[in-house]
Amino acid sequence: MELKTEIYLGDSRDELARIPTDSVDLIFTSPPYADQRKSTYGGVSVDDYVEWFLPITKELLRVLKPSGTFILNIKEKVVNGERSTYVMELILEMKKQGWLWTEEFIWHKKNCFPGKWSNRFRDAWERLLQFNKTKTFNMYQDAVRVPVGDWAKNRLKNLSDTDKIRDNAKNGSGFGKNVSNWIGRETVYPTNVLHLSTECNNKNHSAAFPEGLPEWFIKLFSVEGDTILDPFMGSGTTNIVAQRLNRHSIGIEILPEYYEMVRRIVEPVQLTLFDLKNENYDSFDERRYAVR
């Protein structure tokens, strides 16, 4: 399979217009959070964040396939001693655009440094919000199975009669379980909490996440040959992992230094700079590269 990784230098609000409608299988991204990374990305204020981001989510809704998924890594900050509501406001406005807020995953930063403020402790988690265009989307749950765990050794030894039937929750939620279903199983489906270290190989970006984070979602929501998009490419982690997992990918980055860094990192032997003087690529310009 011939893989293609495209990277663009520019503002997502402009560069997303280049991507065809209904062409992307998975969007995985972590945009600059409100009032953060001012020295690099300018720091959009809490009050302006939703208005700034909605034109981007509108374009993402256009380019995502009906069967695709959008994973947004974002976290509200503390303002004047209380949590900001801009993430919740963004979710509500995205629902008005037509997005379905399907699920929420939590990234537990298991090596987070401790800390204390007068009214709270240090955050050790971040949100990963799942959005979809339709209620029927591609999801490959078997690709992210985990070992059953030590709990099964003792819990499954002596089962009661209740453990052998689907026992509905007593709180009336409608959820239930049949404990005997786990007998003999070596792997099970994970929860929606991901326990991943913040350590990563790329230390040259102010907010690089570990490769295991996009890798887990790429496996869950795509297969080989699918197209992955990161409209806030940064250090290129999503694109690098997508390439390793035999997916096509697209990255957009507004800062030239990070764009150039990714261009050097992505498999140098496969990197091709299109020479517009000698070739006719109407849909390309000097800011676009491709890996084939």
PDB file of N, CA and C in Angstrom, residues 235-274:
ATOM      1  N   SER A 235       4.118  19.023  16.889  1.00  0.00           N
ATOM      2  CA  SER A 235       5.337  18.254  16.643  1.00  0.00           C
ATOM      3  C   SER A 235       5.104  17.053  15.738  1.00  0.00           C
ATOM      4  N   GLY A 236       3.884  16.873  15.261  1.00  0.00           N
ATOM      5  CA  GLY A 236       3.613  15.835  14.270  1.00  0.00           C
ATOM      6  C   GLY A 236       3.399  14.442  14.820  1.00  0.00           C
ATOM      7  N   THR A 237       3.134  14.331  16.116  1.00  0.00           N
ATOM      8  CA  THR A 237       2.981  13.005  16.719  1.00  0.00           C
ATOM      9  C   THR A 237       1.894  12.188  16.042  1.00  0.00           C
ATOM     10  N   THR A 238       0.741  12.807  15.797  1.00  0.00           N
ATOM     11  CA  THR A 238      -0.365  12.090  15.170  1.00  0.00           C
ATOM     12  C   THR A 238       0.029  11.566  13.795  1.00  0.00           C
ATOM     13  N   ASN A 239       0.694  12.395  13.008  1.00  0.00           N
ATOM     14  CA  ASN A 239       1.081  11.994  11.655  1.00  0.00           C
ATOM     15  C   ASN A 239       2.136  10.900  11.667  1.00  0.00           C
ATOM     16  N   ILE A 240       3.075  10.996  12.589  1.00  0.00           N
ATOM     17  CA  ILE A 240       4.128   9.985  12.688  1.00  0.00           C
ATOM     18  C   ILE A 240       3.537   8.634  13.071  1.00  0.00           C
ATOM     19  N   VAL A 241       2.621   8.636  14.041  1.00  0.00           N
ATOM     20  CA  VAL A 241       1.986   7.385  14.460  1.00  0.00           C
ATOM     21  C   VAL A 241       1.112   6.831  13.343  1.00  0.00           C
ATOM     22  N   ALA A 242       0.377   7.701  12.661  1.00  0.00           N
ATOM     23  CA  ALA A 242      -0.471   7.253  11.555  1.00  0.00           C
ATOM     24  C   ALA A 242       0.358   6.573  10.479  1.00  0.00           C
ATOM     25  N   GLN A 243       1.501   7.147  10.170  1.00  0.00           N
ATOM     26  CA  GLN A 243       2.370   6.541   9.165  1.00  0.00           C
ATOM     27  C   GLN A 243       2.858   5.165   9.624  1.00  0.00           C
ATOM     28  N   ARG A 244       3.244   5.073  10.893  1.00  0.00           N
ATOM     29  CA  ARG A 244       3.719   3.795  11.431  1.00  0.00           C
ATOM     30  C   ARG A 244       2.633   2.734  11.403  1.00  0.00           C
ATOM     31  N   LEU A 245       1.370   3.163  11.542  1.00  0.00           N
ATOM     32  CA  LEU A 245       0.248   2.225  11.548  1.00  0.00           C
ATOM     33  C   LEU A 245      -0.381   2.059  10.164  1.00  0.00           C
ATOM     34  N   ASN A 246       0.323   2.506   9.132  1.00  0.00           N
ATOM     35  CA  ASN A 246      -0.108   2.325   7.734  1.00  0.00           C
ATOM     36  C   ASN A 246      -1.410   3.042   7.430  1.00  0.00           C
ATOM     37  N   ARG A 247      -1.515   4.273   7.928  1.00  0.00           N
ATOM     38  CA  ARG A 247      -2.634   5.149   7.589  1.00  0.00           C
ATOM     39  C   ARG A 247      -2.119   6.356   6.810  1.00  0.00           C
ATOM     40  N   HIS A 248      -2.946   6.880   5.921  1.00  0.00           N
ATOM     41  CA  HIS A 248      -2.662   8.176   5.318  1.00  0.00           C
ATOM     42  C   HIS A 248      -2.936   9.244   6.372  1.00  0.00           C
ATOM     43  N   SER A 249      -2.267  10.393   6.255  1.00  0.00           N
ATOM     44  CA  SER A 249      -2.537  11.448   7.223  1.00  0.00           C
ATOM     45  C   SER A 249      -2.335  12.825   6.623  1.00  0.00           C
ATOM     46  N   ILE A 250      -2.982  13.787   7.272  1.00  0.00           N
ATOM     47  CA  ILE A 250      -2.885  15.194   6.899  1.00  0.00           C
ATOM     48  C   ILE A 250      -2.600  15.985   8.164  1.00  0.00           C
ATOM     49  N   GLY A 251      -1.647  16.902   8.102  1.00  0.00           N
ATOM     50  CA  GLY A 251      -1.335  17.758   9.238  1.00  0.00           C
ATOM     51  C   GLY A 251      -1.300  19.209   8.825  1.00  0.00           C
ATOM     52  N   ILE A 252      -1.791  20.086   9.700  1.00  0.00           N
ATOM     53  CA  ILE A 252      -1.772  21.528   9.458  1.00  0.00           C
ATOM     54  C   ILE A 252      -1.105  22.193  10.648  1.00  0.00           C
ATOM     55  N   GLU A 253      -0.155  23.072  10.382  1.00  0.00           N
ATOM     56  CA  GLU A 253       0.561  23.754  11.460  1.00  0.00           C
ATOM     57  C   GLU A 253       0.803  25.213  11.070  1.00  0.00           C
ATOM     58  N   ILE A 254       0.544  26.118  11.994  1.00  0.00           N
ATOM     59  CA  ILE A 254       0.650  27.545  11.701  1.00  0.00           C
ATOM     60  C   ILE A 254       2.050  28.103  11.926  1.00  0.00           C
ATOM     61  N   LEU A 255       2.848  27.412  12.737  1.00  0.00           N
ATOM     62  CA  LEU A 255       4.189  27.913  13.048  1.00  0.00           C
ATOM     63  C   LEU A 255       5.236  27.256  12.155  1.00  0.00           C
ATOM     64  N   PRO A 256       6.008  28.052  11.409  1.00  0.00           N
ATOM     65  CA  PRO A 256       6.993  27.481  10.470  1.00  0.00           C
ATOM     66  C   PRO A 256       8.014  26.581  11.134  1.00  0.00           C
ATOM     67  N   GLU A 257       8.456  26.904  12.363  1.00  0.00           N
ATOM     68  CA  GLU A 257       9.508  26.098  12.991  1.00  0.00           C
ATOM     69  C   GLU A 257       9.034  24.679  13.282  1.00  0.00           C
ATOM     70  N   TYR A 258       7.772  24.515  13.687  1.00  0.00           N
ATOM     71  CA  TYR A 258       7.243  23.180  13.946  1.00  0.00           C
ATOM     72  C   TYR A 258       6.956  22.456  12.635  1.00  0.00           C
ATOM     73  N   TYR A 259       6.466  23.201  11.662  1.00  0.00           N
ATOM     74  CA  TYR A 259       6.228  22.619  10.336  1.00  0.00           C
ATOM     75  C   TYR A 259       7.513  22.045   9.756  1.00  0.00           C
ATOM     76  N   GLU A 260       8.606  22.834   9.828  1.00  0.00           N
ATOM     77  CA  GLU A 260       9.883  22.371   9.294  1.00  0.00           C
ATOM     78  C   GLU A 260      10.407  21.186  10.098  1.00  0.00           C
ATOM     79  N   MET A 261      10.181  21.197  11.410  1.00  0.00           N
ATOM     80  CA  MET A 261      10.637  20.098  12.238  1.00  0.00           C
ATOM     81  C   MET A 261       9.956  18.797  11.833  1.00  0.00           C
ATOM     82  N   VAL A 262       8.640  18.852  11.601  1.00  0.00           N
ATOM     83  CA  VAL A 262       7.910  17.653  11.195  1.00  0.00           C
ATOM     84  C   VAL A 262       8.369  17.199   9.820  1.00  0.00           C
ATOM     85  N   ARG A 263       8.598  18.149   8.937  1.00  0.00           N
ATOM     86  CA  ARG A 263       9.040  17.799   7.586  1.00  0.00           C
ATOM     87  C   ARG A 263      10.360  17.033   7.624  1.00  0.00           C
ATOM     88  N   ARG A 264      11.217  17.351   8.590  1.00  0.00           N
ATOM     89  CA  ARG A 264      12.496  16.640   8.706  1.00  0.00           C
ATOM     90  C   ARG A 264      12.331  15.280   9.384  1.00  0.00           C
ATOM     91  N   ILE A 265      11.336  15.188  10.290  1.00  0.00           N
ATOM     92  CA  ILE A 265      11.154  13.950  11.051  1.00  0.00           C
ATOM     93  C   ILE A 265      10.502  12.863  10.225  1.00  0.00           C
ATOM     94  N   VAL A 266       9.459  13.240   9.468  1.00  0.00           N
ATOM     95  CA  VAL A 266       8.691  12.250   8.714  1.00  0.00           C
ATOM     96  C   VAL A 266       9.597  11.601   7.685  1.00  0.00           C
ATOM     97  N   GLU A 267       9.649  10.269   7.724  1.00  0.00           N
ATOM     98  CA  GLU A 267      10.521   9.428   6.891  1.00  0.00           C
ATOM     99  C   GLU A 267      11.239  10.193   5.771  1.00  0.00           C
ATOM    100  N   PRO A 268      12.464  10.635   6.006  1.00  0.00           N
ATOM    101  CA  PRO A 268      13.169  11.453   5.009  1.00  0.00           C
ATOM    102  C   PRO A 268      13.288  10.795   3.650  1.00  0.00           C
ATOM    103  N   VAL A 269      13.428   9.472   3.609  1.00  0.00           N
ATOM    104  CA  VAL A 269      13.629   8.815   2.315  1.00  0.00           C
ATOM    105  C   VAL A 269      12.362   8.844   1.477  1.00  0.00           C
ATOM    106  N   GLN A 270      11.209   9.111   2.113  1.00  0.00           N
ATOM    107  CA  GLN A 270       9.963   9.124   1.371  1.00  0.00           C
ATOM    108  C   GLN A 270       9.456  10.538   1.099  1.00  0.00           C
ATOM    109  N   LEU A 271      10.120  11.544   1.666  1.00  0.00           N
ATOM    110  CA  LEU A 271       9.620  12.905   1.570  1.00  0.00           C
ATOM    111  C   LEU A 271       9.915  13.492   0.192  1.00  0.00           C
ATOM    112  N   THR A 272       8.903  14.048  -0.415  1.00  0.00           N
ATOM    113  CA  THR A 272       9.047  14.637  -1.741  1.00  0.00           C
ATOM    114  C   THR A 272       8.522  16.064  -1.722  1.00  0.00           C
ATOM    115  N   LEU A 273       9.343  17.021  -2.134  1.00  0.00           N
ATOM    116  CA  LEU A 273       8.909  18.399  -2.301  1.00  0.00           C
ATOM    117  C   LEU A 273       8.495  18.579  -3.754  1.00  0.00           C
ATOM    118  N   PHE A 274       7.232  18.912  -3.950  1.00  0.00           N
ATOM    119  CA  PHE A 274       6.756  19.083  -5.316  1.00  0.00           C
ATOM    120  C   PHE A 274       7.335  20.363  -5.912  1.00  0.00           C
TER     121      PHE A 274
END
